[in-house]
Coordinates of C-alpha atoms in Angstrom, one line a residue:
X774 CA 47.8 7.7 -2.8
X775 CA 44.7 7.7 -4.9
X776 CA 45.0 3.9 -5.6
X777 CA 45.8 3.2 -1.8
X778 CA 42.5 5.4 -0.9
X779 CA 40.4 3.4 -3.4
X780 CA 41.8 0.0 -1.9
X781 CA 41.0 1.1 1.6
X782 CA 37.4 2.4 0.7
X783 CA 36.9 -1.0 -1.0
X784 CA 38.2 -2.9 1.8
X785 CA 35.9 -1.0 4.3
X786 CA 32.9 -1.6 2.2
X787 CA 33.6 -5.3 2.1
X788 CA 34.3 -5.4 5.8
X789 CA 30.9 -3.8 6.4
X790 CA 29.2 -6.2 4.2
X791 CA 30.9 -9.2 6.1
X792 CA 29.9 -7.7 9.4
X793 CA 26.0 -7.2 8.2
X794 CA 26.0 -10.9 7.0
X795 CA 27.6 -11.9 10.3
X796 CA 24.7 -10.4 12.1
X797 CA 22.2 -12.6 10.5
X798 CA 22.4 -15.9 12.2
X799 CA 22.4 -19.1 9.7
X800 CA 19.9 -21.6 11.2
X801 CA 19.1 -25.6 10.2
X802 CA 17.6 -28.6 10.9
X803 CA 20.4 -29.4 13.5
X804 CA 20.1 -26.3 15.7
X805 CA 17.0 -24.4 14.8
X806 CA 15.2 -25.6 17.8
X807 CA 17.5 -24.6 20.7
X808 CA 19.3 -21.7 19.0
X809 CA 16.0 -20.0 18.1
X810 CA 14.7 -20.6 21.9
X811 CA 17.8 -18.6 23.2
X812 CA 16.3 -15.3 21.5
X813 CA 13.8 -13.4 23.0
X814 CA 12.3 -12.0 19.6
X815 CA 13.5 -13.2 16.3
X816 CA 12.8 -12.5 12.6
X817 CA 13.5 -15.6 10.3
X818 CA 13.9 -15.7 6.7
X819 CA 13.0 -19.0 5.1
X820 CA 14.7 -18.8 1.6
X821 CA 16.1 -20.6 -1.2
X822 CA 19.4 -19.8 -3.0
X823 CA 17.9 -19.7 -6.4
X824 CA 15.1 -17.3 -5.4
X825 CA 15.1 -14.0 -7.1
X826 CA 12.8 -12.3 -4.7
X827 CA 15.2 -13.7 -2.1
X828 CA 18.3 -12.0 -3.5
X829 CA 16.4 -8.9 -3.7
X830 CA 15.5 -9.1 0.0
X831 CA 18.8 -10.1 1.4
X832 CA 20.7 -6.8 1.3
X833 CA 17.8 -4.9 3.4
X834 CA 17.6 -8.0 5.7
X835 CA 21.2 -8.1 6.5
X836 CA 21.1 -4.3 6.9
X837 CA 18.4 -4.3 9.2
X838 CA 20.0 -7.2 11.2
X839 CA 22.8 -4.7 11.7
X840 CA 20.6 -1.9 13.0
X841 CA 18.6 -4.2 15.3
X842 CA 21.7 -5.9 16.7
X843 CA 21.3 -6.2 20.4
X844 CA 17.7 -5.8 20.5
X845 CA 16.1 -8.3 17.8
X846 CA 18.0 -11.1 16.2
X847 CA 17.7 -11.9 12.5
X848 CA 18.1 -15.2 11.0
X849 CA 18.0 -17.4 7.6
X850 CA 17.1 -20.8 6.8
X851 CA 18.4 -22.2 3.5
X852 CA 15.2 -24.5 2.8
X853 CA 17.2 -26.5 -0.2
X854 CA 19.4 -27.8 2.4
X855 CA 17.2 -27.8 5.5
X856 CA 13.8 -29.1 4.2
X857 CA 12.7 -30.6 7.5
X858 CA 12.7 -27.1 9.4
X859 CA 11.0 -25.3 6.5
X860 CA 8.4 -27.8 5.9
X861 CA 7.6 -27.8 9.7
X862 CA 7.0 -24.1 9.3
X863 CA 5.0 -24.2 6.2
X864 CA 7.7 -22.7 4.0
X865 CA 6.7 -23.4 0.3
X866 CA 7.2 -20.0 -1.3
X867 CA 10.1 -18.0 -0.8
X868 CA 11.1 -15.8 0.8
X869 CA 8.7 -16.5 3.9
X870 CA 9.4 -14.3 6.9
X871 CA 8.3 -15.4 10.5
X872 CA 8.5 -13.8 13.9
X873 CA 9.5 -16.2 16.9
X874 CA 9.2 -15.4 20.5
X875 CA 11.4 -17.5 22.5
X876 CA 11.6 -20.1 19.8
X877 CA 7.7 -20.3 19.4
X878 CA 6.5 -19.4 16.0
X879 CA 4.5 -16.2 16.6
X880 CA 3.1 -15.7 13.0
X881 CA 4.1 -14.5 9.8
X882 CA 5.7 -11.3 9.2
X883 CA 3.5 -8.9 7.3
X884 CA 5.3 -5.8 7.5
X885 CA 7.4 -3.7 4.8
X886 CA 10.4 -5.4 3.3
X887 CA 13.0 -2.5 3.2
X888 CA 15.4 -2.1 6.1
X889 CA 13.8 0.9 7.6
X890 CA 10.4 -0.7 7.7
X891 CA 11.7 -3.9 9.0
X892 CA 13.4 -2.3 12.0
X893 CA 10.5 0.0 12.7
X894 CA 8.2 -3.1 12.8
X895 CA 10.5 -5.3 14.5
X896 CA 11.2 -2.7 17.4
X897 CA 7.4 -3.0 18.1
X898 CA 7.7 -6.6 18.5
X899 CA 10.1 -6.1 21.5
X900 CA 9.3 -5.7 25.1
X901 CA 5.8 -6.1 26.7
X902 CA 2.4 -5.9 24.8
X903 CA 1.8 -2.5 27.0
X904 CA 4.3 -0.5 28.8
X905 CA 3.5 0.2 32.4
X906 CA 3.6 4.0 33.3
X907 CA 4.0 4.9 36.8
X908 CA 4.8 8.4 36.9
X909 CA 4.2 11.7 34.8
X910 CA 7.6 11.4 33.6
X911 CA 7.1 8.0 32.3
X912 CA 3.9 9.4 30.4
X913 CA 5.5 12.0 28.9
X914 CA 8.6 10.2 27.6
X915 CA 6.4 7.5 26.1
X916 CA 3.8 9.8 24.0
X917 CA 6.8 12.1 23.0
X918 CA 7.3 9.7 20.3
X919 CA 7.4 9.8 16.2
X920 CA 4.2 7.6 16.3
X921 CA 0.8 7.8 18.0
X922 CA 0.5 6.3 21.5
X923 CA -2.4 4.6 22.9
X924 CA -2.7 4.7 27.1
X925 CA -5.0 3.0 29.1
X926 CA -5.5 4.2 32.7
X927 CA -7.3 1.8 34.9
X928 CA -7.6 1.0 38.5
X929 CA -5.8 -2.4 39.3
X930 CA -9.1 -4.2 40.1
X931 CA -10.7 -2.8 37.1
X932 CA -12.4 -5.3 34.8
X933 CA -11.5 -3.2 31.8
X934 CA -7.8 -3.8 32.3
X935 CA -7.6 -7.2 30.9
X936 CA -9.6 -6.6 27.9
X937 CA -7.2 -3.7 27.3
X938 CA -4.2 -5.8 27.7
X939 CA -5.8 -8.3 25.3
X940 CA -6.2 -5.7 22.6
X941 CA -2.9 -4.7 23.0
X942 CA -1.3 -8.1 22.5
X943 CA -3.3 -8.4 19.4
X944 CA -2.7 -5.1 18.1
X945 CA 1.1 -4.5 19.2
X946 CA 2.3 -4.9 15.8
X947 CA 0.3 -2.0 14.4
X948 CA 0.1 0.4 17.7
X949 CA 2.3 1.6 20.8
X950 CA 0.3 0.6 23.8
X951 CA 0.9 1.7 27.5
X952 CA -1.2 1.5 30.8
X953 CA -1.6 3.2 34.2
X954 CA -3.1 2.2 37.5
X955 CA -3.1 6.2 38.3
X956 CA -5.9 8.0 36.4
X957 CA -4.7 11.2 37.6
X958 CA -2.2 11.4 35.1
X959 CA -4.7 11.4 32.5
X960 CA -6.9 14.3 34.2
X961 CA -5.0 17.3 32.3
X962 CA -6.2 15.5 29.1
X963 CA -9.9 15.5 30.2
X964 CA -10.0 12.1 31.8
X965 CA -12.1 12.0 35.0
X966 CA -11.7 8.5 36.1
X967 CA -11.0 5.7 33.9
X968 CA -10.5 5.1 29.9
X969 CA -8.2 5.1 27.3
X970 CA -6.6 8.0 25.6
X971 CA -5.1 8.2 22.0
X972 CA -2.1 10.7 21.7
X973 CA -1.2 11.6 18.5
X974 CA 2.2 12.3 17.4
X975 CA 3.7 15.6 18.6
X976 CA 5.2 16.3 15.0
X977 CA 1.7 16.4 13.9
X978 CA 0.4 18.9 16.7
X979 CA -1.6 21.9 15.5
X980 CA -4.2 24.4 16.8
X981 CA -6.9 22.8 14.1
X982 CA -7.1 19.6 16.4
X983 CA -6.8 18.3 19.8
X984 CA -3.6 16.5 20.4
X985 CA -5.3 13.7 22.3
X986 CA -8.7 11.8 22.0
X987 CA -10.6 10.2 24.9
X988 CA -12.3 7.0 24.7
X989 CA -14.7 6.5 27.4
X990 CA -17.0 3.4 26.3
X991 CA -16.7 -0.2 27.5
X992 CA -13.6 -1.7 26.7
X993 CA -13.8 -4.6 24.3
X994 CA -11.0 -5.5 21.6
X995 CA -13.2 -4.9 18.6
X996 CA -14.4 -1.4 20.2
X997 CA -11.1 -0.2 21.1
X998 CA -9.7 -1.3 17.4
X999 CA -12.3 0.8 15.9
X1000 CA -11.6 3.7 17.8
X1001 CA -8.2 3.7 17.3
X1002 CA -8.9 3.3 13.5
X1003 CA -11.1 6.2 13.5
X1004 CA -8.9 8.6 15.4
X1005 CA -5.3 7.6 14.8
X1006 CA -4.6 9.8 11.8
X1007 CA -6.6 12.9 12.6
X1008 CA -7.7 15.4 10.2
X1009 CA -4.4 15.6 8.0
X1010 CA -2.0 12.7 8.7
X1011 CA 1.5 11.9 7.3
X1012 CA 1.0 9.4 4.4
X1013 CA 4.1 7.3 4.2
X1014 CA 4.8 4.0 2.2
X1015 CA 4.1 1.9 4.9
X1016 CA 0.4 3.4 5.8
X1017 CA -0.6 4.2 2.4
X1018 CA -2.8 1.2 1.8
X1019 CA -4.9 2.0 5.1
X1020 CA -5.4 5.6 4.5
X1021 CA -6.3 5.0 0.4
X1022 CA -9.4 2.9 1.5
X1023 CA -11.4 6.3 1.6
X1024 CA -11.7 9.1 -1.1
X1025 CA -8.2 11.2 -0.4
X1026 CA -6.6 14.4 -1.1
X1027 CA -2.8 14.2 -0.6
X1028 CA -0.5 17.2 -0.7
X1029 CA 3.0 16.1 -1.6
X1030 CA 6.0 18.5 -0.7
X1031 CA 9.5 18.1 0.8
X1032 CA 8.2 16.8 3.9
X1033 CA 10.6 15.5 6.5
X1034 CA 9.8 15.7 10.1
X1035 CA 13.5 14.9 11.1
X1036 CA 15.5 16.8 8.8
X1037 CA 13.0 19.4 7.9
X1038 CA 10.7 19.8 10.8
X1039 CA 10.0 23.7 10.3
X1040 CA 9.1 23.3 6.7
X1041 CA 7.3 20.3 7.0
X1042 CA 4.9 22.0 9.7
X1043 CA 4.7 25.1 7.8
X1044 CA 3.2 23.5 4.7
X1045 CA 0.9 21.1 6.9
X1046 CA -0.7 24.2 8.6
X1047 CA -1.4 26.1 5.3
X1048 CA -2.9 22.6 4.3
X1049 CA -5.1 22.3 7.6
X1050 CA -6.2 25.8 7.4
X1051 CA -8.2 25.2 4.2
X1052 CA -9.2 21.5 4.8
X1053 CA -10.3 21.9 8.2
X1054 CA -13.6 23.6 6.5
X1055 CA -14.2 20.7 4.4
X1056 CA -13.8 17.8 6.9
X1057 CA -17.5 16.6 7.2
X1058 CA -18.2 16.4 3.2
X1059 CA -16.7 12.8 2.7
X1060 CA -13.0 13.5 1.8
X1061 CA -9.9 12.6 3.9
X1062 CA -6.9 14.6 3.6
X1063 CA -3.2 13.7 3.9
X1064 CA 0.4 15.3 3.3
X1065 CA 3.3 13.3 2.0
X1066 CA 6.9 13.5 1.4
X1067 CA 7.1 14.3 -2.7
X1068 CA 10.4 12.2 -2.8
X1069 CA 8.7 8.8 -1.7
X1070 CA 6.1 9.1 -4.4
X1071 CA 8.0 10.2 -7.2
X1072 CA 7.4 7.5 -9.7
X1073 CA 3.8 7.3 -8.7
X1074 CA 3.1 11.1 -9.4
X1075 CA 4.6 10.9 -12.5
X1076 CA 3.2 7.7 -13.8
X1077 CA -0.5 7.6 -12.3
X1078 CA -0.9 11.7 -12.3
X1079 CA 1.3 13.1 -15.0
X1080 CA 3.1 15.3 -12.6
X1081 CA 6.8 15.5 -13.4
X1082 CA 9.1 17.4 -11.0
X1083 CA 9.5 20.4 -13.0
X1084 CA 6.1 21.4 -12.3
X1085 CA 6.0 23.5 -9.2
X1086 CA 9.5 21.9 -7.8
X1087 CA 9.4 24.1 -4.6
X1088 CA 5.7 24.1 -4.1
X1089 CA 3.3 21.5 -3.1
X1090 CA 1.6 19.3 -5.5
X1091 CA -2.0 18.1 -4.9
X1092 CA -4.0 15.1 -6.1
X1093 CA -7.3 13.6 -5.3
X1094 CA -7.8 9.5 -5.7
X1095 CA -11.2 8.1 -4.9
X1096 CA -12.3 4.5 -3.9
X1097 CA -13.5 4.1 -7.2
X1098 CA -10.0 4.8 -8.9
X1099 CA -11.1 8.3 -10.1
X1100 CA -8.0 10.8 -10.2
X1101 CA -7.6 14.5 -10.1
X1102 CA -4.9 16.7 -10.1
X1103 CA -4.5 20.4 -9.0
X1104 CA -3.1 22.3 -12.1
X1105 CA -3.1 25.8 -10.5
X1106 CA -0.2 26.7 -8.4
X1107 CA -0.2 26.2 -4.9
X1108 CA -0.7 29.4 -3.5
X1109 CA 0.7 30.3 0.2
X1110 CA -2.5 31.5 1.3
X1111 CA -4.5 28.7 0.5
X1112 CA -6.9 29.8 -2.1
X1113 CA -5.8 27.9 -4.9
X1114 CA -6.6 24.8 -2.9
X1115 CA -9.7 26.1 -1.7
X1116 CA -10.8 26.7 -5.3
X1117 CA -9.5 23.2 -6.2
X1118 CA -11.8 21.7 -3.6
X1119 CA -14.9 23.8 -4.4
X1120 CA -14.6 22.6 -8.1
X1121 CA -14.3 19.0 -7.0
X1122 CA -17.3 18.9 -4.7
X1123 CA -19.4 20.9 -7.6
X1124 CA -18.3 18.3 -10.1
X1125 CA -16.6 20.7 -12.2
X1126 CA -13.0 18.9 -12.2
X1127 CA -12.0 16.9 -15.1
X1128 CA -10.7 13.4 -14.4
X1129 CA -7.0 12.7 -14.9
X1130 CA -6.8 9.6 -17.1
X1131 CA -3.4 8.1 -18.0
X1132 CA -3.8 7.2 -21.7
X1133 CA -1.8 6.7 -25.0
X1134 CA -3.3 8.6 -27.9
X1135 CA -6.3 7.1 -29.5
X1136 CA -5.0 5.7 -32.7
X1137 CA -5.8 7.4 -35.8
X1138 CA -6.2 4.3 -37.8
X1139 CA -7.7 1.4 -35.8
X1140 CA -8.5 -1.2 -38.7
X1141 CA -6.7 -4.1 -38.1
X1142 CA -8.2 -7.4 -36.7
X1143 CA -6.9 -6.5 -33.1
X1144 CA -8.4 -3.4 -32.0
X1145 CA -6.0 -1.2 -29.8
X1146 CA -7.7 0.2 -27.1
X1147 CA -6.4 3.2 -24.9
X1148 CA -7.9 4.6 -21.7
X1149 CA -9.3 7.4 -23.5
X1150 CA -11.1 5.2 -26.0
X1151 CA -12.1 2.2 -23.4
X1152 CA -15.7 3.7 -23.1
X1153 CA -16.2 3.9 -26.9
X1154 CA -14.7 0.5 -27.7
X1155 CA -15.1 -2.0 -25.0
X1156 CA -18.1 -0.5 -23.4
X1157 CA -20.4 -0.5 -26.6
X1158 CA -23.7 -2.0 -25.2
X1159 CA -24.6 -4.0 -28.0
X1160 CA -20.9 -5.7 -28.5
X1161 CA -18.9 -8.5 -27.2
X1162 CA -15.3 -7.6 -26.4
X1163 CA -12.5 -9.9 -25.7
X1164 CA -9.9 -8.0 -24.4
X1165 CA -6.3 -8.5 -23.3
X1166 CA -4.3 -6.4 -21.0
X1167 CA -0.7 -6.9 -22.1
X1168 CA 2.9 -5.4 -21.4
X1169 CA 5.2 -4.8 -24.2
X1170 CA 8.2 -6.4 -22.2
X1171 CA 6.0 -9.2 -21.5
X1172 CA 7.5 -12.5 -23.1
X1173 CA 4.1 -14.5 -22.7
X1174 CA 2.2 -11.9 -24.3
X1175 CA 4.6 -12.0 -27.3
X1176 CA 4.1 -15.6 -27.4
X1177 CA 0.3 -15.2 -27.3
X1178 CA 0.5 -12.5 -30.0
X1179 CA 0.3 -14.9 -33.1
X1180 CA -2.5 -16.9 -31.3
X1181 CA -4.7 -13.8 -30.7
X1182 CA -4.1 -12.2 -34.3
X1183 CA -5.3 -15.6 -35.8
X1184 CA -8.3 -15.2 -33.5
X1185 CA -9.2 -11.8 -34.6
X1186 CA -8.7 -12.6 -38.2
X1187 CA -11.1 -15.5 -38.1
X1188 CA -13.8 -13.3 -36.5
X1189 CA -12.8 -10.1 -38.3
X1190 CA -16.2 -10.4 -40.5
X1191 CA -18.4 -10.9 -37.1
X1192 CA -20.3 -7.7 -36.4
X1193 CA -21.2 -8.5 -33.0
X1194 CA -17.6 -9.1 -31.5
X1195 CA -14.6 -7.3 -31.1
X1196 CA -10.9 -8.6 -30.5
X1197 CA -8.9 -6.0 -28.8
X1198 CA -5.7 -5.3 -26.6
X1199 CA -4.7 -2.6 -24.0
X1200 CA -1.1 -1.9 -23.0
X1201 CA -1.7 -1.7 -19.4
X1202 CA 1.7 -0.3 -18.5
X1203 CA 0.7 2.8 -20.5
X1204 CA -2.8 3.3 -19.5
X1205 CA -5.1 3.3 -16.7
X1206 CA -7.0 -0.1 -16.0
X1207 CA -10.6 0.4 -15.9
X1208 CA -12.4 -0.4 -12.4
X1209 CA -13.7 -4.0 -12.4
X1210 CA -10.6 -5.2 -14.2
X1211 CA -8.0 -6.9 -11.8
X1212 CA -4.6 -6.8 -13.6
X1213 CA -1.7 -8.1 -11.7
X1214 CA 0.2 -9.8 -14.3
X1215 CA 0.5 -10.2 -18.2
X1216 CA -1.3 -11.1 -20.0
X1217 CA -4.5 -10.9 -18.3
X1218 CA -7.7 -11.4 -20.6
X1219 CA -11.3 -10.4 -19.8
X1220 CA -14.6 -10.9 -21.9
X1221 CA -16.9 -8.0 -21.8
X1222 CA -20.6 -9.3 -22.9
X1223 CA -23.0 -7.2 -24.6
X1224 CA -25.4 -5.9 -21.9
X1225 CA -23.3 -6.7 -19.0
X1226 CA -20.6 -4.5 -19.3
X1227 CA -20.6 -4.0 -15.4
X1228 CA -19.7 -7.8 -15.4
X1229 CA -16.6 -8.6 -17.1
X1230 CA -15.5 -12.2 -17.2
X1231 CA -12.0 -13.1 -16.5
X1232 CA -10.3 -15.9 -19.1
X1233 CA -8.7 -18.8 -17.3
X1234 CA -8.5 -21.3 -20.1
X1235 CA -5.3 -22.1 -22.0
X1236 CA -4.1 -19.7 -24.7
X1237 CA -5.1 -22.1 -27.6
X1238 CA -7.0 -20.8 -30.7
X1239 CA -9.4 -23.6 -30.2
X1240 CA -9.8 -23.0 -26.2
X1241 CA -10.4 -19.3 -27.0
X1242 CA -13.3 -19.8 -29.7
X1243 CA -14.9 -22.5 -27.3
X1244 CA -15.1 -20.2 -24.8
X1245 CA -16.2 -17.6 -26.9
X1246 CA -19.2 -19.8 -28.2
X1247 CA -20.0 -20.5 -24.5
X1248 CA -20.1 -16.9 -23.3
X1249 CA -21.7 -15.0 -26.3
X1250 CA -25.2 -14.8 -26.6
X1251 CA -25.5 -14.6 -30.3
X1252 CA -23.6 -17.4 -32.7
X1253 CA -20.1 -16.5 -33.9
X1254 CA -19.2 -15.8 -37.4
X1255 CA -16.1 -17.7 -37.9
X1256 CA -14.4 -17.0 -41.4
X1257 CA -17.3 -15.4 -42.6
X1258 CA -19.5 -18.5 -41.8
X1259 CA -22.3 -18.0 -39.1
X1260 CA -21.8 -20.9 -36.6
X1261 CA -25.0 -22.6 -35.4
X1262 CA -26.2 -22.0 -31.7

């Protein structure tokens, strides 16, 4: 029985996987044009079988296809076997995802690459750019949504309606739009004649701010976009993996807890209201606020803020991250009356908080030719005003870094007796990378010149000893001392 049960389970899993794969349409040079034209909205993945990123995306893509079945078609094109089609749509790096409407290329897909994210994004691609609302019931059904809603109220001959619909067509991938020719539907929300109302999601309703915001100015695409951007999230929005980049363009305080409006709406609202009660008194001081599901950001909380899940497991965790990359954590336990959060904010605005810096320990012995830099010692080593510093950001697991190591050590040895230059390295996986240094891959090498520490120069040359020396001779304002011999300028 036990073996039979396992066999049945494995068969069911295999059947589900095959069904998900069948939900993804396979297109090629011979049939792309006429099959794509049969679908009102379609998401196409251009891929190569050898592509690691494609293999990683494939299960989520298949799952999204299954969830979207009947509303949005998902398809894929093997570019190693269908070069003409892929070339025609500019597929040269994989995977490339594009949205098609009735077979016409509508643009590159730039949404999330998780199954849930693709479903959420593609559902916004279906139907009209702006939904026509005729009755109060239509309006209530539209705004009673998990996401925010934008509704325009215009007379049929209004000059503002065409511009509003143009904005809806351009912004539909980001926001939900509807319109009505009956302005009386907007009267309960302070609309007198014509205008646009932004309705925040009902799940974020609170007594600390209005549920809707009225836009009464002349409608243009630019002004409407600005209005939505400034009012969409309200005082304390729900930070997610999908919107985090948009919310983090400002200095942001985030409260993390067991937030789930679908499975735990009561607890989610309870803690958010505790937060709102406090932060509403600080809303005009240049700091933005958000709440987030702690489980969505576990690795970030631990790696970037040093907050393990054993700390206040049942209580919210609080962080601040500024646009400059400065980070702060609330170490005091979150109190239900909000007093600890209030003290944390008062200390932040008074400049009394100590920044959190992810850093290895400063080495006790740092006399080798290649100096070890950690985040805590960066200022003292790299930003010495009278020293030129060549700094390599590396990862211990990076094979290119390991290959560079003997060359980098030899460079440091040749310059060891030069009193004006430091050859250094920093493990960028274990230390915060300072502002001004863009590290996306490894190794990344920068030169921090004496007297110009705010203008580091990225090294773009080959990783050969002679090329490093040539670069340093060019960038350093003083002659190098190579193997104890001072070079001539």
